[in-house]
Amino acid sequence: MGRSPCCDKVGLKKGPWTPEEDQKLLAYIEEHGHGSWRALPAKAGNLVYMLMCGKSCRLRWTNYLRPDIKRGKFSMQEEQTIIQLHALLGNRWSAIATHLPKRTDNEIKNYWNTHLKKRLDKMGIDPVTHKPKNDAILSTEGHSKSASNLSHMAQWESARLEAEARLVRESKLRTSYSSSPSLQHSLIGTSASSSSSSAPLLPSSTRSLDHAWNNGSSTSTVATRVSDLESPTSTLSENNAPPVMTSVIEFVGSSERAMVKEEGEREWNKGFHESSTHLGEYKDGMENSMPFTSSLHELTVSMATTWGSGTTSAHEHGHVSEEGFTNLLLNSNSDHRSLSPEGGGESNNNCLGNGSDGHNNGNDNELYEDNKMYWNSILNLMNCSSPSNSPMF
DNA sequence: AATCTCTCCAACCGCGCCCTC
DNA sequence: GGAGGGCGCGGTTGGAGAGAT
């Protein structure tokens, strides 16, 4: 259907808004409320001289003048949320913005285009598909499927063991610190988000788990329960060094080489760098045998599916609602990552969700685990929730 | 100091959806 | 049911500032 111009362009003022125009628009909206944008300039014109197009008024209001807008740098938590949501929703900036309070779609869009997209690109991740670029290459090259499957299964198993060890650790922590409110708080984001609080992730996780396993040509049931993972009969010790770590570390190394001057990017890698320094032995031994781009994608799928396999309700519902996803993000974000120094008023500036209560005592392994979880949460959601996999698409 | 290049982001533009008549 | 209006969305642009040469 044909469209008429939103307003008469003759005599229409264009260009940046002046403070005076902002004040006039604010005053009008304050008095009459917003809406009826098309009529607003005319109406406002009775009060003030305003020749801005109604569309421009709306844009100015929604993107700049609205009182509930937070401006300034994005925190790492926000970055993570954007990446995760973009993996799920694609370029639906308004939908993404609804999950980021006080941020506008335009701001998020700009930030994605100027920062995050490039960052992912440099890290070897396709910002469109959110998958490692090598994935496409490998698939088109027609790699031996059986070899791939074997590798896949091995990686999955390693990831599963890793998750198991992690849960055992967390279980111990819960027991040790159950009387400490501050620690309980910190654990909400770690163990809890790994089990009950991560329920919204389940649909994609479970599907991905099945998918990952099926890719490995296995007919086994792999619905590992959290109760299983937490079983005291676990044979894993905390000192196990699962291959998945190597993948992450390798990834860090790669990304570090690719890193540029951006402050945010340095922050992203700082934690990893510190961790990899202390876990160098793992890296040295294994990085050559497990390049990041071919394994991390698969492993992160596996990791999350393991951690998230404790419930089935969401899976049974067959889809992830945006609300549920938001809950997941909030739950995981609140604990996974708040490495941003400025924090944007939202980050709690700790390393394990407990930095402020004296438990961030330089435990490198914990820092490493936390960073790994942070990245895995991002990459997992990319993998599990990419538009092609999402039930929303 | 001058010029060039790059980065960032506010604003513009066109399109599609939804609603009303 | 179709035309038209209003609104919101996403892609793109252009100017300002920062950094590099």
mmCIF file with all atom_site columns, N, CA and C in Angstrom, chain A residues 182-183 185-187 190 334-339 347-363 366-367 370:
data_model
loop_
_atom_site.group_PDB
_atom_site.id
_atom_site.type_symbol
_atom_site.label_atom_id
_atom_site.label_alt_id
_atom_site.label_comp_id
_atom_site.label_asym_id
_atom_site.label_entity_id
_atom_site.label_seq_id
_atom_site.pdbx_PDB_ins_code
_atom_site.Cartn_x
_atom_site.Cartn_y
_atom_site.Cartn_z
_atom_site.occupancy
_atom_site.B_iso_or_equiv
_atom_site.pdbx_formal_charge
_atom_site.auth_seq_id
_atom_site.auth_comp_id
_atom_site.auth_asym_id
_atom_site.auth_atom_id
_atom_site.pdbx_PDB_model_num
ATOM 1  N N  . SER A 1 182 ? 26.027 -14.372 52.716 1.00 0.00 ? 182 SER A N  1
ATOM 2  C CA . SER A 1 182 ? 26.703 -13.768 51.564 1.00 0.00 ? 182 SER A CA 1
ATOM 3  C C  . SER A 1 182 ? 27.134 -14.824 50.580 1.00 0.00 ? 182 SER A C  1
ATOM 4  N N  . LEU A 1 183 ? 27.598 -15.942 51.121 1.00 0.00 ? 183 LEU A N  1
ATOM 5  C CA . LEU A 1 183 ? 27.996 -17.004 50.220 1.00 0.00 ? 183 LEU A CA 1
ATOM 6  C C  . LEU A 1 183 ? 26.806 -17.645 49.563 1.00 0.00 ? 183 LEU A C  1
ATOM 7  N N  . HIS A 1 185 ? 24.304 -16.149 48.723 1.00 0.00 ? 185 HIS A N  1
ATOM 8  C CA . HIS A 1 185 ? 23.969 -15.245 47.629 1.00 0.00 ? 185 HIS A CA 1
ATOM 9  C C  . HIS A 1 185 ? 24.857 -15.515 46.440 1.00 0.00 ? 185 HIS A C  1
ATOM 10 N N  . SER A 1 186 ? 26.126 -15.687 46.711 1.00 0.00 ? 186 SER A N  1
ATOM 11 C CA . SER A 1 186 ? 27.031 -15.892 45.595 1.00 0.00 ? 186 SER A CA 1
ATOM 12 C C  . SER A 1 186 ? 26.775 -17.198 44.893 1.00 0.00 ? 186 SER A C  1
ATOM 13 N N  . LEU A 1 187 ? 26.262 -18.136 45.641 1.00 0.00 ? 187 LEU A N  1
ATOM 14 C CA . LEU A 1 187 ? 26.026 -19.432 45.036 1.00 0.00 ? 187 LEU A CA 1
ATOM 15 C C  . LEU A 1 187 ? 24.774 -19.468 44.200 1.00 0.00 ? 187 LEU A C  1
ATOM 16 N N  . THR A 1 190 ? 25.814 -19.538 40.762 1.00 0.00 ? 190 THR A N  1
ATOM 17 C CA . THR A 1 190 ? 26.691 -20.584 40.248 1.00 0.00 ? 190 THR A CA 1
ATOM 18 C C  . THR A 1 190 ? 25.990 -21.913 40.232 1.00 0.00 ? 190 THR A C  1
ATOM 19 N N  . SER A 1 334 ? 23.704 -12.298 36.711 1.00 0.00 ? 334 SER A N  1
ATOM 20 C CA . SER A 1 334 ? 23.950 -11.766 38.031 1.00 0.00 ? 334 SER A CA 1
ATOM 21 C C  . SER A 1 334 ? 25.106 -12.482 38.702 1.00 0.00 ? 334 SER A C  1
ATOM 22 N N  . ASP A 1 335 ? 25.372 -13.640 38.175 1.00 0.00 ? 335 ASP A N  1
ATOM 23 C CA . ASP A 1 335 ? 26.426 -14.382 38.835 1.00 0.00 ? 335 ASP A CA 1
ATOM 24 C C  . ASP A 1 335 ? 27.604 -14.570 37.918 1.00 0.00 ? 335 ASP A C  1
ATOM 25 N N  . HIS A 1 336 ? 27.317 -14.818 36.682 1.00 0.00 ? 336 HIS A N  1
ATOM 26 C CA . HIS A 1 336 ? 28.417 -15.151 35.779 1.00 0.00 ? 336 HIS A CA 1
ATOM 27 C C  . HIS A 1 336 ? 29.383 -14.016 35.646 1.00 0.00 ? 336 HIS A C  1
ATOM 28 N N  . ARG A 1 337 ? 28.869 -12.894 35.283 1.00 0.00 ? 337 ARG A N  1
ATOM 29 C CA . ARG A 1 337 ? 29.835 -11.909 34.955 1.00 0.00 ? 337 ARG A CA 1
ATOM 30 C C  . ARG A 1 337 ? 29.524 -10.531 35.400 1.00 0.00 ? 337 ARG A C  1
ATOM 31 N N  . SER A 1 338 ? 30.415 -10.019 36.133 1.00 0.00 ? 338 SER A N  1
ATOM 32 C CA . SER A 1 338 ? 30.352 -8.619  36.479 1.00 0.00 ? 338 SER A CA 1
ATOM 33 C C  . SER A 1 338 ? 31.770 -8.115  36.550 1.00 0.00 ? 338 SER A C  1
ATOM 34 N N  . LEU A 1 339 ? 32.441 -8.337  35.484 1.00 0.00 ? 339 LEU A N  1
ATOM 35 C CA . LEU A 1 339 ? 33.851 -7.956  35.461 1.00 0.00 ? 339 LEU A CA 1
ATOM 36 C C  . LEU A 1 339 ? 34.047 -6.502  35.115 1.00 0.00 ? 339 LEU A C  1
ATOM 37 N N  . SER A 1 347 ? 26.613 -4.017  37.748 1.00 0.00 ? 347 SER A N  1
ATOM 38 C CA . SER A 1 347 ? 27.562 -5.060  38.051 1.00 0.00 ? 347 SER A CA 1
ATOM 39 C C  . SER A 1 347 ? 27.903 -5.026  39.534 1.00 0.00 ? 347 SER A C  1
ATOM 40 N N  . ASN A 1 348 ? 28.095 -6.210  40.071 1.00 0.00 ? 348 ASN A N  1
ATOM 41 C CA . ASN A 1 348 ? 28.438 -6.233  41.481 1.00 0.00 ? 348 ASN A CA 1
ATOM 42 C C  . ASN A 1 348 ? 29.936 -6.311  41.681 1.00 0.00 ? 348 ASN A C  1
ATOM 43 N N  . ASN A 1 349 ? 30.642 -6.216  40.596 1.00 0.00 ? 349 ASN A N  1
ATOM 44 C CA . ASN A 1 349 ? 32.083 -6.050  40.676 1.00 0.00 ? 349 ASN A CA 1
ATOM 45 C C  . ASN A 1 349 ? 32.762 -7.143  41.471 1.00 0.00 ? 349 ASN A C  1
ATOM 46 N N  . ASN A 1 350 ? 32.305 -8.322  41.323 1.00 0.00 ? 350 ASN A N  1
ATOM 47 C CA . ASN A 1 350 ? 32.996 -9.412  41.978 1.00 0.00 ? 350 ASN A CA 1
ATOM 48 C C  . ASN A 1 350 ? 33.397 -10.440 40.960 1.00 0.00 ? 350 ASN A C  1
ATOM 49 N N  . CYS A 1 351 ? 34.120 -11.432 41.438 1.00 0.00 ? 351 CYS A N  1
ATOM 50 C CA . CYS A 1 351 ? 34.614 -12.427 40.496 1.00 0.00 ? 351 CYS A CA 1
ATOM 51 C C  . CYS A 1 351 ? 33.898 -13.742 40.603 1.00 0.00 ? 351 CYS A C  1
ATOM 52 N N  . LEU A 1 352 ? 33.300 -13.978 41.698 1.00 0.00 ? 352 LEU A N  1
ATOM 53 C CA . LEU A 1 352 ? 32.507 -15.183 41.817 1.00 0.00 ? 352 LEU A CA 1
ATOM 54 C C  . LEU A 1 352 ? 31.170 -14.851 42.430 1.00 0.00 ? 352 LEU A C  1
ATOM 55 N N  . GLY A 1 353 ? 30.782 -13.669 42.219 1.00 0.00 ? 353 GLY A N  1
ATOM 56 C CA . GLY A 1 353 ? 29.562 -13.241 42.847 1.00 0.00 ? 353 GLY A CA 1
ATOM 57 C C  . GLY A 1 353 ? 29.768 -12.992 44.331 1.00 0.00 ? 353 GLY A C  1
ATOM 58 N N  . ASN A 1 354 ? 31.003 -12.981 44.740 1.00 0.00 ? 354 ASN A N  1
ATOM 59 C CA . ASN A 1 354 ? 31.252 -12.820 46.161 1.00 0.00 ? 354 ASN A CA 1
ATOM 60 C C  . ASN A 1 354 ? 32.417 -11.880 46.415 1.00 0.00 ? 354 ASN A C  1
ATOM 61 N N  . GLY A 1 355 ? 32.758 -11.125 45.433 1.00 0.00 ? 355 GLY A N  1
ATOM 62 C CA . GLY A 1 355 ? 33.943 -10.291 45.579 1.00 0.00 ? 355 GLY A CA 1
ATOM 63 C C  . GLY A 1 355 ? 33.858 -9.311  46.725 1.00 0.00 ? 355 GLY A C  1
ATOM 64 N N  . SER A 1 356 ? 32.680 -8.904  47.035 1.00 0.00 ? 356 SER A N  1
ATOM 65 C CA . SER A 1 356 ? 32.558 -7.874  48.045 1.00 0.00 ? 356 SER A CA 1
ATOM 66 C C  . SER A 1 356 ? 32.488 -8.437  49.451 1.00 0.00 ? 356 SER A C  1
ATOM 67 N N  . ASP A 1 357 ? 32.395 -9.732  49.551 1.00 0.00 ? 357 ASP A N  1
ATOM 68 C CA . ASP A 1 357 ? 32.266 -10.264 50.899 1.00 0.00 ? 357 ASP A CA 1
ATOM 69 C C  . ASP A 1 357 ? 33.512 -11.024 51.330 1.00 0.00 ? 357 ASP A C  1
ATOM 70 N N  . GLY A 1 358 ? 34.590 -10.732 50.679 1.00 0.00 ? 358 GLY A N  1
ATOM 71 C CA . GLY A 1 358 ? 35.849 -11.235 51.174 1.00 0.00 ? 358 GLY A CA 1
ATOM 72 C C  . GLY A 1 358 ? 36.236 -12.614 50.709 1.00 0.00 ? 358 GLY A C  1
ATOM 73 N N  . HIS A 1 359 ? 35.500 -13.181 49.801 1.00 0.00 ? 359 HIS A N  1
ATOM 74 C CA . HIS A 1 359 ? 35.838 -14.529 49.356 1.00 0.00 ? 359 HIS A CA 1
ATOM 75 C C  . HIS A 1 359 ? 36.591 -14.537 48.041 1.00 0.00 ? 359 HIS A C  1
ATOM 76 N N  . ASN A 1 360 ? 36.762 -13.413 47.505 1.00 0.00 ? 360 ASN A N  1
ATOM 77 C CA . ASN A 1 360 ? 37.559 -13.337 46.279 1.00 0.00 ? 360 ASN A CA 1
ATOM 78 C C  . ASN A 1 360 ? 39.004 -13.206 46.673 1.00 0.00 ? 360 ASN A C  1
ATOM 79 N N  . ASN A 1 361 ? 39.556 -14.293 47.136 1.00 0.00 ? 361 ASN A N  1
ATOM 80 C CA . ASN A 1 361 ? 40.893 -14.222 47.719 1.00 0.00 ? 361 ASN A CA 1
ATOM 81 C C  . ASN A 1 361 ? 41.940 -14.752 46.761 1.00 0.00 ? 361 ASN A C  1
ATOM 82 N N  . GLY A 1 362 ? 41.785 -14.457 45.524 1.00 0.00 ? 362 GLY A N  1
ATOM 83 C CA . GLY A 1 362 ? 42.806 -14.836 44.579 1.00 0.00 ? 362 GLY A CA 1
ATOM 84 C C  . GLY A 1 362 ? 42.797 -16.287 44.211 1.00 0.00 ? 362 GLY A C  1
ATOM 85 N N  . ASN A 1 363 ? 41.697 -16.919 44.343 1.00 0.00 ? 363 ASN A N  1
ATOM 86 C CA . ASN A 1 363 ? 41.600 -18.301 43.921 1.00 0.00 ? 363 ASN A CA 1
ATOM 87 C C  . ASN A 1 363 ? 41.535 -18.349 42.411 1.00 0.00 ? 363 ASN A C  1
ATOM 88 N N  . GLU A 1 366 ? 39.050 -20.707 40.745 1.00 0.00 ? 366 GLU A N  1
ATOM 89 C CA . GLU A 1 366 ? 37.673 -20.242 40.771 1.00 0.00 ? 366 GLU A CA 1
ATOM 90 C C  . GLU A 1 366 ? 37.459 -19.145 39.748 1.00 0.00 ? 366 GLU A C  1
ATOM 91 N N  . LEU A 1 367 ? 38.423 -18.282 39.663 1.00 0.00 ? 367 LEU A N  1
ATOM 92 C CA . LEU A 1 367 ? 38.327 -17.209 38.676 1.00 0.00 ? 367 LEU A CA 1
ATOM 93 C C  . LEU A 1 367 ? 38.256 -17.793 37.283 1.00 0.00 ? 367 LEU A C  1
ATOM 94 N N  . ASP A 1 370 ? 34.976 -19.349 36.680 1.00 0.00 ? 370 ASP A N  1
ATOM 95 C CA . ASP A 1 370 ? 33.929 -18.354 36.512 1.00 0.00 ? 370 ASP A CA 1
ATOM 96 C C  . ASP A 1 370 ? 33.997 -17.731 35.131 1.00 0.00 ? 370 ASP A C  1
#
